[in-house]
Coordinates of C-alpha atoms and ligand atoms in Angstrom, one line a residue:
M1 CA 40.0 24.8 -56.3
Q2 CA 43.3 23.1 -56.1
N3 CA 43.8 21.2 -53.1
P4 CA 46.6 22.7 -50.5
Q5 CA 48.0 19.4 -50.0
S6 CA 49.1 18.9 -53.8
T7 CA 52.3 20.1 -55.1
N8 CA 52.7 21.1 -58.7
G9 CA 49.3 19.5 -59.1
M10 CA 50.8 16.6 -57.8
D11 CA 49.4 14.3 -54.7
P12 CA 50.9 11.2 -53.4
R13 CA 48.0 10.3 -51.1
P14 CA 46.2 7.1 -51.7
I15 CA 42.6 6.9 -53.4
G16 CA 40.4 5.6 -50.8
V17 CA 37.6 2.8 -52.0
F18 CA 35.2 1.2 -49.9
D19 CA 32.6 -1.6 -50.7
S20 CA 30.4 -3.7 -48.7
G21 CA 32.7 -6.8 -49.2
V22 CA 35.0 -8.0 -52.1
G23 CA 32.8 -6.9 -55.0
G24 CA 34.3 -3.4 -55.1
L25 CA 37.6 -4.9 -56.1
T26 CA 36.0 -4.9 -59.7
V27 CA 36.0 -1.0 -59.5
V28 CA 39.7 -1.4 -58.0
K29 CA 40.9 -3.5 -61.0
Q30 CA 39.6 -0.8 -63.5
L31 CA 41.5 2.3 -61.5
M32 CA 44.6 0.1 -61.4
S33 CA 44.4 0.1 -65.0
L34 CA 43.4 3.1 -65.9
L35 CA 45.8 5.1 -62.9
P36 CA 48.6 2.3 -62.6
E37 CA 50.6 5.2 -60.3
E38 CA 48.1 5.7 -57.8
R39 CA 47.9 4.4 -54.3
I40 CA 44.8 2.7 -53.3
I41 CA 43.4 1.8 -49.7
Y42 CA 40.7 -0.5 -50.0
F43 CA 38.0 -1.4 -47.1
G44 CA 35.8 -4.3 -47.8
D45 CA 33.1 -4.5 -44.9
T46 CA 33.1 -8.3 -45.2
A47 CA 31.7 -8.4 -41.9
R48 CA 28.8 -6.5 -42.4
I49 CA 27.5 -7.7 -46.0
P50 CA 25.4 -7.8 -47.6
Y51 CA 24.3 -4.2 -48.1
G52 CA 21.7 -5.1 -50.8
T53 CA 18.9 -6.1 -48.5
K54 CA 19.7 -3.3 -45.4
S55 CA 17.5 -0.5 -44.8
E56 CA 18.3 2.8 -45.8
E57 CA 19.4 4.5 -42.3
T58 CA 22.0 1.2 -41.7
I59 CA 23.3 1.8 -45.2
V60 CA 24.0 5.5 -44.4
R61 CA 25.5 4.7 -41.1
F62 CA 27.9 2.1 -42.5
A63 CA 28.8 4.3 -45.3
L64 CA 29.8 7.1 -43.0
E65 CA 31.6 4.8 -40.6
N66 CA 33.8 3.5 -43.7
S67 CA 34.5 7.0 -44.7
V68 CA 35.7 7.8 -41.6
F69 CA 38.1 4.7 -41.6
L70 CA 39.6 5.7 -45.1
L71 CA 39.9 9.4 -44.1
E72 CA 42.1 8.1 -41.0
K73 CA 44.1 6.9 -43.9
Q74 CA 44.5 10.0 -45.3
V75 CA 43.0 9.4 -48.5
K76 CA 42.4 11.9 -51.1
I77 CA 39.4 11.0 -52.4
I78 CA 36.5 8.2 -51.6
V79 CA 35.2 6.1 -54.4
V80 CA 32.1 4.3 -53.1
A81 CA 32.5 1.2 -55.3
C82 CA 29.1 -0.5 -53.5
N83 CA 26.3 0.5 -56.0
T84 CA 24.0 -0.1 -53.0
A85 CA 26.0 2.4 -51.0
S86 CA 26.3 4.9 -53.8
A87 CA 22.6 4.8 -54.5
I88 CA 21.4 5.5 -50.6
A89 CA 24.5 7.3 -48.9
L90 CA 26.4 9.3 -51.6
D91 CA 24.8 12.5 -51.3
R92 CA 25.0 12.3 -47.6
L93 CA 28.8 11.7 -47.8
Q94 CA 29.1 14.7 -50.3
Q95 CA 27.2 16.8 -47.6
V96 CA 29.6 15.6 -45.1
F97 CA 32.9 15.8 -46.2
S98 CA 34.8 18.1 -48.2
L99 CA 36.8 16.1 -50.2
P100 CA 35.7 14.7 -53.4
V101 CA 33.6 11.9 -52.9
V102 CA 32.4 9.9 -56.2
G103 CA 29.9 7.1 -56.6
V104 CA 29.4 4.6 -59.1
I105 CA 25.8 5.4 -60.2
A106 CA 26.4 9.0 -62.4
P107 CA 29.1 7.2 -64.2
G108 CA 27.1 4.4 -65.3
A109 CA 24.2 6.3 -66.0
Q110 CA 26.0 8.9 -68.0
A111 CA 27.8 6.2 -70.1
A112 CA 24.6 4.3 -70.9
L113 CA 22.8 7.4 -72.5
E114 CA 25.9 7.8 -74.6
Q115 CA 25.5 4.2 -75.6
T116 CA 21.6 3.7 -76.4
R117 CA 20.2 4.0 -79.8
N118 CA 16.7 3.6 -79.0
G119 CA 16.8 5.5 -75.6
R120 CA 15.5 1.9 -73.7
I121 CA 17.7 1.4 -71.1
G122 CA 17.7 -1.5 -68.5
V123 CA 19.2 -1.5 -64.8
I124 CA 19.8 -4.6 -62.6
G125 CA 21.1 -4.4 -59.1
T126 CA 20.3 -5.4 -55.5
A127 CA 17.1 -4.9 -54.0
S128 CA 17.7 -1.7 -52.3
T129 CA 19.6 0.0 -55.2
I130 CA 16.5 -0.9 -57.5
R131 CA 14.2 0.2 -54.5
S132 CA 16.0 3.6 -54.3
N133 CA 15.6 4.4 -57.8
A134 CA 18.8 6.0 -57.8
Y135 CA 19.7 5.0 -61.5
V136 CA 16.2 6.1 -62.7
K137 CA 17.0 9.7 -61.1
A138 CA 20.3 10.0 -62.6
L139 CA 19.4 8.8 -65.9
K140 CA 16.1 11.1 -66.1
A141 CA 18.4 14.1 -64.8
L142 CA 20.4 13.8 -67.8
D143 CA 17.5 13.0 -70.5
A144 CA 13.9 12.6 -69.2
R145 CA 12.8 11.3 -72.4
V146 CA 14.5 8.0 -72.0
K147 CA 12.6 4.9 -70.9
I148 CA 14.3 2.7 -67.8
F149 CA 13.5 -0.8 -67.1
T150 CA 14.8 -2.3 -63.9
R151 CA 15.2 -5.2 -62.4
P152 CA 16.7 -6.6 -59.0
C153 CA 18.7 -9.6 -59.2
P154 CA 19.6 -10.6 -55.8
L155 CA 20.9 -14.2 -56.7
F156 CA 23.7 -12.9 -58.9
V157 CA 25.5 -12.0 -55.8
P158 CA 26.1 -15.6 -54.3
L159 CA 26.3 -17.3 -57.6
V160 CA 29.4 -14.8 -58.3
E161 CA 30.6 -15.3 -55.0
E162 CA 30.3 -18.9 -55.2
G163 CA 32.4 -18.9 -58.3
W164 CA 29.5 -20.4 -60.8
I165 CA 29.9 -18.2 -63.7
E166 CA 29.9 -20.2 -66.9
D167 CA 27.3 -22.5 -65.1
E168 CA 24.0 -24.1 -66.1
A169 CA 22.3 -22.5 -63.1
T170 CA 23.5 -19.0 -63.4
Y171 CA 22.4 -18.8 -67.3
L172 CA 18.8 -20.2 -66.0
I173 CA 18.8 -17.4 -63.6
A174 CA 19.9 -14.8 -65.9
R175 CA 17.2 -15.4 -68.7
R176 CA 14.5 -15.4 -65.9
Y177 CA 15.6 -12.3 -64.6
L178 CA 16.4 -10.7 -68.1
R179 CA 13.3 -11.9 -69.9
P180 CA 11.4 -8.9 -68.9
L181 CA 13.8 -6.5 -69.6
M182 CA 14.3 -8.1 -73.3
D183 CA 10.5 -8.1 -73.7
N184 CA 10.6 -4.2 -73.2
G185 CA 13.3 -3.8 -76.0
I186 CA 16.2 -2.4 -74.1
D187 CA 19.4 -2.0 -76.2
T188 CA 21.8 -1.0 -73.2
L189 CA 22.1 -2.8 -69.7
I190 CA 23.4 -1.1 -66.8
L191 CA 25.2 -3.7 -64.4
G192 CA 24.5 -1.7 -61.3
C193 CA 26.2 -3.9 -58.8
T194 CA 29.8 -4.6 -58.2
H195 CA 29.7 -8.2 -59.0
Y196 CA 27.7 -8.2 -61.9
P197 CA 30.8 -7.3 -64.5
L198 CA 31.8 -10.8 -63.9
L199 CA 28.7 -12.1 -65.5
K200 CA 29.4 -10.4 -68.4
S201 CA 30.0 -13.2 -70.8
V202 CA 26.7 -14.9 -69.7
L203 CA 24.6 -11.7 -69.7
Q204 CA 25.8 -10.8 -73.2
Q205 CA 25.0 -14.4 -74.3
V206 CA 21.4 -14.5 -73.1
L207 CA 20.7 -10.9 -74.2
G208 CA 22.3 -11.2 -77.7
E209 CA 25.3 -8.9 -79.1
S210 CA 23.0 -6.1 -80.1
V211 CA 22.6 -5.2 -76.5
V212 CA 25.4 -2.9 -74.6
L213 CA 26.5 -3.8 -71.1
I214 CA 27.9 -0.8 -69.0
D215 CA 30.5 -1.7 -66.5
S216 CA 29.9 1.0 -63.8
G217 CA 33.6 0.2 -62.6
I218 CA 35.3 1.3 -65.8
E219 CA 33.0 4.5 -65.9
T220 CA 33.6 5.2 -62.5
A221 CA 37.5 4.7 -63.1
R222 CA 37.2 7.5 -65.9
H223 CA 35.4 9.7 -63.8
V224 CA 37.9 9.6 -60.8
E225 CA 40.5 10.2 -63.4
G226 CA 38.9 13.2 -64.5
I227 CA 38.2 14.7 -61.3
L228 CA 42.0 14.1 -60.1
K229 CA 43.2 15.6 -63.1
E230 CA 41.0 18.7 -63.1
R231 CA 41.6 19.3 -59.0
G232 CA 45.8 18.9 -59.4
L233 CA 45.3 15.7 -57.5
R234 CA 46.9 13.1 -59.8
A235 CA 50.1 11.0 -58.4
P236 CA 53.3 12.0 -58.7
V237 CA 55.2 10.7 -62.0
G238 CA 56.8 7.3 -61.4
Q239 CA 55.0 6.9 -57.9
K240 CA 55.4 3.4 -56.6
P241 CA 51.7 2.3 -56.8
E242 CA 51.7 0.5 -53.0
H243 CA 48.0 -0.8 -52.6
Y244 CA 46.4 -1.9 -49.0
F245 CA 43.5 -4.0 -48.4
Y246 CA 41.5 -3.9 -45.0
L247 CA 38.5 -6.2 -44.4
S248 CA 36.2 -6.1 -41.3
D249 CA 36.2 -10.0 -41.1
L250 CA 38.5 -12.3 -43.2
P251 CA 35.9 -14.7 -44.7
Y252 CA 36.5 -18.3 -45.9
K253 CA 38.2 -18.3 -49.1
F254 CA 38.6 -14.6 -49.3
Q255 CA 41.9 -14.8 -51.0
E256 CA 40.6 -16.7 -53.9
I257 CA 37.2 -14.8 -54.4
G258 CA 39.3 -11.2 -54.2
E259 CA 41.6 -12.9 -57.0
R260 CA 38.6 -13.7 -59.1
F261 CA 37.3 -10.1 -59.1
L262 CA 40.8 -8.3 -59.2
E263 CA 42.1 -10.5 -61.7
R264 CA 45.6 -10.7 -60.0
S265 CA 47.1 -11.8 -56.9
L266 CA 46.0 -9.6 -53.8
P267 CA 49.0 -8.3 -51.5
H268 CA 48.8 -6.8 -48.3
V269 CA 45.5 -8.1 -46.5
E270 CA 44.6 -6.8 -43.1
T271 CA 41.8 -7.3 -41.0
V272 CA 40.4 -4.9 -38.8
N273 CA 38.5 -4.9 -35.8
F274 CA 36.0 -2.5 -37.1
E275 CA 33.5 -3.0 -34.4
A276 CA 36.0 -1.6 -31.6
F277 CA 36.6 1.3 -34.1
V278 CA 33.2 2.0 -34.5
S279 CA 32.0 1.6 -30.8
G280 CA 35.0 3.9 -30.1
K281 CA 37.6 1.6 -28.2
G282 CA 40.6 4.3 -27.4
R283 CA 38.8 6.8 -29.1
S284 CA 35.1 7.4 -29.5
F285 CA 33.8 7.3 -33.0
W286 CA 32.2 10.8 -33.0
E287 CA 35.3 12.2 -31.9
R288 CA 37.4 10.3 -34.9
F289 CA 34.6 11.9 -37.2
E290 CA 34.9 15.1 -36.0
R291 CA 38.7 14.9 -36.3
V292 CA 38.5 13.9 -39.9
V293 CA 35.9 16.2 -41.0
E294 CA 38.0 18.8 -39.3
S295 CA 41.3 17.8 -40.9
T296 CA 40.0 17.1 -44.3
P297 CA 41.4 19.6 -46.9
V298 CA 39.0 21.9 -48.9
K299 CA 37.7 20.5 -52.2
Ligands
DGL1 N1 28.1 -4.4 -53.1 C1 26.9 -4.5 -53.6 C2 26.5 -3.6 -54.4 O1 27.3 -3.2 -55.5 C3 26.5 -6.1 -53.6 C4 26.8 -6.9 -52.4 C5 26.1 -6.1 -51.2 O2 24.9 -6.6 -51.4 O3 26.3 -5.7 -50.1 O4 25.2 -3.1 -54.6

C-alpha cells in the first residue's frame, strides 16, 4: 500500500536509524552513498552500549525505546543497524509498529546465499547475535541445504573502537577466531556486527582471497532502497540531505571514532538525556509509545 504521506511517490521525511552506539554509522555510510538525497536521523545508544552481551529482554526494551525516539522525529522507515538488536528485537518491532522496520540480518543472509559456491557459510557477530541463531534461521529459511558455521568474536568491537585495525594483536585474534571456520571450509563469511566492516582487509588477509565477505550494511542499504521505491517513499528529487545524529551519551573520542566509521566528517551531533526520555520526564514513556503507534501511518 502507498503511504498516505507521500505525494507522487515522494516522501521528504527522514530515514531513522538506530544502533547501540557508533557502529551503526557503517550502515549510515552505505545509506548515504546509495541514497544521497535521503535525510537521516541517527540514534546511537552510547550510554547503554554494548548490547552484544545483554539479555534478550533488555535488548527488546532498548529497541522499543529507541524506535519511539525516532518515531517522534517523524521518520518514514526504521533501520535497525545493530546486528544484535536486529537478531533479537526485529520481530517485536515489526509487530508493534506499522511503518516499515528493516534489520540487517535478512539482507546479509540473502547476499551470502547469492555468493556461496560450496554452500558453506560462516557467520561472526557478538555473543548475543550468535546465541540468538538469527542468521542461521534466516539462511535456513531461504535454503535448507546450506551448512552454517558460527563464531562469536567479542574482542573485535573494542579493537575497532580503539582504532587497532592493521595491528599485530588484531591479526593474532582474527586468526584465532577464524581458524575453526576456515577448517570447516567456508567460502563466504557474513560480517554480522556493525564494527566488522572496518576489519575487512584484516579478515580478508587471514581468510585468503577466495572467501567472500558479506557486509550487511551494504546489503541493508540496497534493501532499504527497494522498500522506499516499492512504497513510494523516496525523497523528492534534489532534496537537500540534512542528517542529525543523536547520542544517549557523548563518549570519549566520539568524533574521532564516529568519523572513522562514517569516513566523512560528522556534522550535527546532539546528546539526548535518554534516561529522562524513558523514565518519562514531561510525558510518560508509555504515553509517548501509544501516541507514536497511533499516529504512525499505515505500511
Ligand atoms: N552494534 C552491535 C552489533 O552490531 C555491536 C556493539 C554492541 O555490542 O552493542 O551487534
